[in-house]
């Protein structure tokens, strides 16, 4: 077996531990995998910490994606560059980095525009199972290819294209800032960049998982006067209050539709409704909960190719619905500054970390998330015994 010492691995295949899901909803097997050296414009990262996000669960549990297995999931992570491929000039071994699931090439028309964080060359990474360049994964088990998923960070080492790698201040604790790789950042950005709300705004947040609670926390910081949390899990009432909700509504226990209740509570509807579930019916309900004239629904939840049906008359009366990926943040341009804000204590992620577990206990971490008993579980990779 190759050793995983930084100094001896450059240019070689690394054998290391990864959590391989062999079938949809199947247990993760923490086993040896082979990780190729990075090709041109790619970076091999030693993952130090990876948290779990709902999208990992969504794609792992989807039976219709059985053909994409075996697969290495994980995308909310932090690590250290082990080696870089030909042509990489802005990263080198030892750099502390966050792999981000959406890329920034800094050349395309989207990257050139301050209006979006899309990138036409490196959009959402590897939903396809292979690298953008050649469709191959860089992971294998005894010669059998193992599919990727986004950054494939449930592995001691991963390989990603340069556009998905963000260099950060090495002073930042990787076990904390790994959370900036997805959900928390999506929620914060939806409030700061997309809503740009004024103090006193009224807000409804549908879904009080990590993303929803990040919206709640940030809306409170921006001076929202009322923050109505909506969730059908009763325990979310207290948790939501800790993050800043002023009211809690459980649609299952109300005797009227939740949008009607919200319109009554706010005398016409909220200024901003955030959908953090990923359900088209909830998106429509969020839209129904908004104020005429200016009420804005911001969709953060991911619902695949689903269609939302909304009454057009409300569009004519000035309501709007917009969506955002990763809070509108451009990974390379904006994320290093978010890390600095964390270091200055202007941005907090600790509250979202409910569990820390060794990587080898990844199956427990999944169960916690599936049961709704965790926000973020951070997996630590320092427990591998060779
Ligand atoms: C999602 C966005 C849609 C595709 C999969 C990843 N973001 C993060 O969880
Ligand atoms: Zn995610």
Short mmCIF file of C-alpha atoms in Angstrom, two decimals, residues 118-375:
data_model
loop_
_atom_site.label_atom_id
_atom_site.label_comp_id
_atom_site.label_asym_id
_atom_site.label_seq_id
_atom_site.Cartn_x
_atom_site.Cartn_y
_atom_site.Cartn_z
CA UNK A 118 -23.17 30.91 -12.34
CA UNK A 119 -20.25 29.72 -14.44
CA UNK A 120 -20.87 28.34 -17.92
CA UNK A 121 -17.65 26.33 -17.99
CA UNK A 122 -17.78 24.84 -14.49
CA UNK A 123 -21.37 24.74 -13.30
CA UNK A 124 -22.45 22.45 -10.49
CA UNK A 125 -19.67 19.88 -10.34
CA UNK A 126 -20.02 16.24 -11.28
CA UNK A 127 -23.69 15.53 -10.81
CA UNK A 128 -22.73 13.49 -13.88
CA UNK A 129 -20.35 11.18 -11.93
CA UNK A 130 -17.14 12.13 -13.74
CA UNK A 131 -14.88 15.11 -14.30
CA UNK A 132 -16.02 17.77 -16.77
CA UNK A 133 -12.95 17.26 -18.94
CA UNK A 134 -13.08 13.53 -19.69
CA UNK A 135 -16.09 12.16 -17.79
CA UNK A 136 -13.79 9.91 -15.71
CA UNK A 137 -13.86 9.91 -11.93
CA UNK A 138 -10.22 9.63 -10.68
CA UNK A 139 -11.47 7.11 -8.03
CA UNK A 140 -11.34 3.35 -8.36
CA UNK A 141 -11.42 0.17 -6.29
CA UNK A 142 -9.06 -2.47 -7.68
CA UNK A 143 -9.48 -1.05 -11.17
CA UNK A 144 -13.26 -0.58 -11.01
CA UNK A 145 -14.22 3.11 -11.40
CA UNK A 146 -16.21 4.69 -8.55
CA UNK A 147 -18.49 7.59 -9.46
CA UNK A 148 -17.97 11.05 -8.06
CA UNK A 149 -20.60 13.35 -6.59
CA UNK A 150 -19.73 17.06 -6.56
CA UNK A 151 -16.41 17.28 -4.67
CA UNK A 152 -16.58 13.65 -3.43
CA UNK A 153 -15.25 14.69 -0.05
CA UNK A 154 -16.19 11.55 1.89
CA UNK A 155 -12.69 10.41 1.10
CA UNK A 156 -9.31 11.11 2.66
CA UNK A 157 -8.17 12.42 -0.72
CA UNK A 158 -10.16 13.81 -3.62
CA UNK A 159 -9.39 15.36 -6.98
CA UNK A 160 -11.28 18.39 -8.30
CA UNK A 161 -10.86 20.89 -11.12
CA UNK A 162 -9.16 24.20 -10.23
CA UNK A 163 -12.39 26.18 -10.68
CA UNK A 164 -13.93 24.45 -7.65
CA UNK A 165 -11.04 25.11 -5.26
CA UNK A 166 -10.97 28.16 -3.01
CA UNK A 167 -7.78 29.09 -1.18
CA UNK A 168 -8.47 30.40 2.31
CA UNK A 169 -6.59 31.95 5.20
CA UNK A 170 -4.61 29.13 6.89
CA UNK A 171 -5.48 30.65 10.28
CA UNK A 172 -9.09 29.50 9.86
CA UNK A 173 -10.03 26.30 11.73
CA UNK A 174 -10.88 23.78 9.04
CA UNK A 175 -13.27 21.89 11.31
CA UNK A 176 -15.47 24.99 11.42
CA UNK A 177 -15.11 26.74 8.07
CA UNK A 178 -15.89 23.52 6.21
CA UNK A 179 -19.50 24.54 6.83
CA UNK A 180 -19.06 27.50 4.50
CA UNK A 181 -18.91 25.05 1.59
CA UNK A 182 -22.66 24.81 1.16
CA UNK A 183 -25.77 25.17 3.35
CA UNK A 184 -24.89 27.95 5.79
CA UNK A 185 -23.46 30.08 3.02
CA UNK A 186 -26.54 29.48 0.88
CA UNK A 187 -28.78 30.78 3.66
CA UNK A 188 -26.63 33.78 4.55
CA UNK A 189 -26.24 34.83 0.91
CA UNK A 190 -29.97 34.49 0.23
CA UNK A 191 -30.57 37.15 2.88
CA UNK A 192 -27.58 39.40 2.29
CA UNK A 193 -27.18 39.29 -1.46
CA UNK A 194 -30.52 38.20 -2.86
CA UNK A 195 -33.13 39.69 -0.50
CA UNK A 196 -31.13 42.75 0.55
CA UNK A 197 -33.84 43.35 3.13
CA UNK A 198 -34.36 46.53 5.07
CA UNK A 199 -34.53 46.63 8.86
CA UNK A 200 -38.09 46.03 10.00
CA UNK A 201 -38.87 43.56 7.21
CA UNK A 202 -41.27 40.70 7.89
CA UNK A 203 -40.05 37.25 6.95
CA UNK A 204 -41.36 33.70 6.69
CA UNK A 205 -38.92 30.80 6.51
CA UNK A 206 -40.20 27.46 5.27
CA UNK A 207 -38.06 24.58 6.54
CA UNK A 208 -35.92 24.99 9.65
CA UNK A 209 -32.97 22.79 8.75
CA UNK A 210 -29.49 24.26 8.51
CA UNK A 211 -30.26 26.44 5.49
CA UNK A 212 -33.51 27.76 6.97
CA UNK A 213 -31.90 28.47 10.33
CA UNK A 214 -29.04 30.30 8.58
CA UNK A 215 -31.70 32.46 6.90
CA UNK A 216 -33.38 33.06 10.28
CA UNK A 217 -30.14 34.02 11.99
CA UNK A 218 -29.10 36.38 9.21
CA UNK A 219 -32.57 37.95 8.91
CA UNK A 220 -32.42 38.70 12.62
CA UNK A 221 -28.99 40.29 12.19
CA UNK A 222 -30.40 42.44 9.38
CA UNK A 223 -33.10 43.72 11.73
CA UNK A 224 -36.17 41.79 10.55
CA UNK A 225 -39.10 42.71 12.79
CA UNK A 226 -40.89 39.40 12.54
CA UNK A 227 -39.52 36.02 11.52
CA UNK A 228 -42.11 33.28 11.15
CA UNK A 229 -40.61 29.79 11.08
CA UNK A 230 -42.63 27.07 9.37
CA UNK A 231 -41.86 23.40 9.86
CA UNK A 232 -43.85 20.27 10.53
CA UNK A 233 -41.45 19.00 13.18
CA UNK A 234 -42.59 20.27 16.60
CA UNK A 235 -39.05 20.31 18.05
CA UNK A 236 -38.14 23.00 15.53
CA UNK A 237 -40.13 25.56 17.56
CA UNK A 238 -37.51 25.77 20.31
CA UNK A 239 -34.55 25.33 18.01
CA UNK A 240 -35.93 28.04 15.71
CA UNK A 241 -36.32 30.42 18.65
CA UNK A 242 -32.67 29.96 19.57
CA UNK A 243 -31.78 31.19 16.08
CA UNK A 244 -34.26 34.07 16.09
CA UNK A 245 -37.77 33.13 14.96
CA UNK A 246 -40.48 35.20 16.60
CA UNK A 247 -43.33 32.80 15.68
CA UNK A 248 -43.53 29.11 14.88
CA UNK A 249 -46.16 27.51 12.68
CA UNK A 250 -46.61 23.79 12.18
CA UNK A 251 -48.83 23.36 9.08
CA UNK A 252 -49.94 19.91 10.34
CA UNK A 253 -51.50 21.30 13.49
CA UNK A 254 -53.08 24.49 12.11
CA UNK A 255 -56.76 24.55 11.35
CA UNK A 256 -56.27 26.66 8.24
CA UNK A 257 -53.72 26.74 5.39
CA UNK A 258 -50.39 28.08 6.62
CA UNK A 259 -50.26 30.85 4.00
CA UNK A 260 -53.65 32.13 5.19
CA UNK A 261 -52.36 32.15 8.78
CA UNK A 262 -49.24 34.06 7.72
CA UNK A 263 -51.26 36.65 5.80
CA UNK A 264 -53.45 37.17 8.87
CA UNK A 265 -50.52 37.44 11.26
CA UNK A 266 -48.81 40.03 9.07
CA UNK A 267 -51.86 41.94 7.82
CA UNK A 268 -51.47 41.01 4.17
CA UNK A 269 -48.39 38.85 3.90
CA UNK A 270 -44.66 38.91 4.54
CA UNK A 271 -42.10 41.03 2.72
CA UNK A 272 -39.89 37.98 2.17
CA UNK A 273 -40.65 34.26 2.12
CA UNK A 274 -37.71 31.84 1.92
CA UNK A 275 -38.26 28.30 0.72
CA UNK A 276 -35.62 26.03 2.26
CA UNK A 277 -37.25 22.64 1.74
CA UNK A 278 -37.00 21.85 -1.97
CA UNK A 279 -40.69 21.12 -2.52
CA UNK A 280 -42.64 22.82 -5.34
CA UNK A 281 -45.85 22.91 -3.28
CA UNK A 282 -44.02 24.63 -0.45
CA UNK A 283 -42.57 27.10 -2.97
CA UNK A 284 -46.13 27.94 -4.10
CA UNK A 285 -47.26 28.27 -0.47
CA UNK A 286 -44.35 30.61 0.24
CA UNK A 287 -45.44 32.74 -2.72
CA UNK A 288 -49.02 32.78 -1.41
CA UNK A 289 -47.72 33.99 1.97
CA UNK A 290 -46.24 37.19 0.52
CA UNK A 291 -47.41 40.75 0.54
CA UNK A 292 -48.84 42.19 -2.69
CA UNK A 293 -46.86 45.02 -4.22
CA UNK A 294 -43.37 43.87 -3.30
CA UNK A 295 -43.48 40.49 -1.53
CA UNK A 296 -40.54 38.38 -2.67
CA UNK A 297 -40.22 34.61 -2.50
CA UNK A 298 -36.67 33.35 -2.51
CA UNK A 299 -36.21 29.70 -3.42
CA UNK A 300 -33.14 28.03 -1.95
CA UNK A 301 -34.45 24.44 -1.73
CA UNK A 302 -33.46 22.07 -4.52
CA UNK A 303 -36.34 20.27 -6.26
CA UNK A 304 -34.66 18.78 -9.30
CA UNK A 305 -36.68 19.36 -12.46
CA UNK A 306 -39.98 19.91 -10.64
CA UNK A 307 -42.37 22.64 -11.81
CA UNK A 308 -43.98 25.27 -9.57
CA UNK A 309 -47.48 26.53 -10.28
CA UNK A 310 -48.26 30.03 -9.03
CA UNK A 311 -51.19 32.38 -9.79
CA UNK A 312 -50.08 34.91 -12.39
CA UNK A 313 -52.34 37.61 -10.94
CA UNK A 314 -49.94 37.91 -8.01
CA UNK A 315 -47.11 38.59 -10.40
CA UNK A 316 -49.18 41.41 -11.86
CA UNK A 317 -49.66 42.74 -8.37
CA UNK A 318 -45.95 43.02 -7.90
CA UNK A 319 -44.90 39.86 -6.13
CA UNK A 320 -41.88 38.03 -7.42
CA UNK A 321 -40.16 34.71 -7.01
CA UNK A 322 -36.45 34.23 -7.46
CA UNK A 323 -34.01 31.46 -6.86
CA UNK A 324 -30.43 31.30 -5.77
CA UNK A 325 -27.65 28.76 -5.74
CA UNK A 326 -25.03 29.00 -2.99
CA UNK A 327 -26.48 32.33 -1.86
CA UNK A 328 -25.32 34.07 -4.99
CA UNK A 329 -21.68 33.92 -3.86
CA UNK A 330 -18.91 33.42 -6.39
CA UNK A 331 -16.66 30.78 -4.83
CA UNK A 332 -13.18 32.12 -5.57
CA UNK A 333 -14.13 35.80 -5.43
CA UNK A 334 -16.36 35.83 -2.34
CA UNK A 335 -15.65 32.83 -0.10
CA UNK A 336 -12.16 33.86 1.13
CA UNK A 337 -13.80 37.04 2.47
CA UNK A 338 -16.50 35.00 4.24
CA UNK A 339 -13.71 33.08 5.95
CA UNK A 340 -12.15 36.39 7.02
CA UNK A 341 -15.53 37.44 8.41
CA UNK A 342 -15.60 34.20 10.39
CA UNK A 343 -12.13 34.98 11.77
CA UNK A 344 -13.26 38.51 12.70
CA UNK A 345 -16.33 36.97 14.39
CA UNK A 346 -18.64 38.80 11.97
CA UNK A 347 -20.06 35.48 10.81
CA UNK A 348 -20.76 32.45 12.93
CA UNK A 349 -20.99 28.80 11.97
CA UNK A 350 -20.51 27.06 15.35
CA UNK A 351 -24.18 27.11 16.23
CA UNK A 352 -24.93 24.84 13.27
CA UNK A 353 -22.52 22.12 14.36
CA UNK A 354 -24.60 19.76 16.47
CA UNK A 355 -22.29 16.74 16.17
CA UNK A 356 -18.64 15.90 15.54
CA UNK A 357 -17.84 12.33 14.59
CA UNK A 358 -14.90 10.37 13.28
CA UNK A 359 -15.16 9.73 9.55
CA UNK A 360 -15.50 5.98 10.13
CA UNK A 361 -18.86 6.66 11.82
CA UNK A 362 -20.37 8.22 8.69
CA UNK A 363 -23.36 5.86 8.77
CA UNK A 364 -24.42 7.28 12.14
CA UNK A 365 -24.06 10.79 10.76
CA UNK A 366 -26.41 9.94 7.89
CA UNK A 367 -28.96 8.46 10.28
CA UNK A 368 -28.92 11.60 12.39
CA UNK A 369 -29.56 13.79 9.35
CA UNK A 370 -32.27 11.49 7.99
CA UNK A 371 -34.07 11.53 11.33
CA UNK A 372 -33.85 15.33 11.53
CA UNK A 373 -31.85 14.95 14.77
CA UNK A 374 -28.85 16.97 13.63
CA UNK A 375 -28.07 20.19 11.85
#
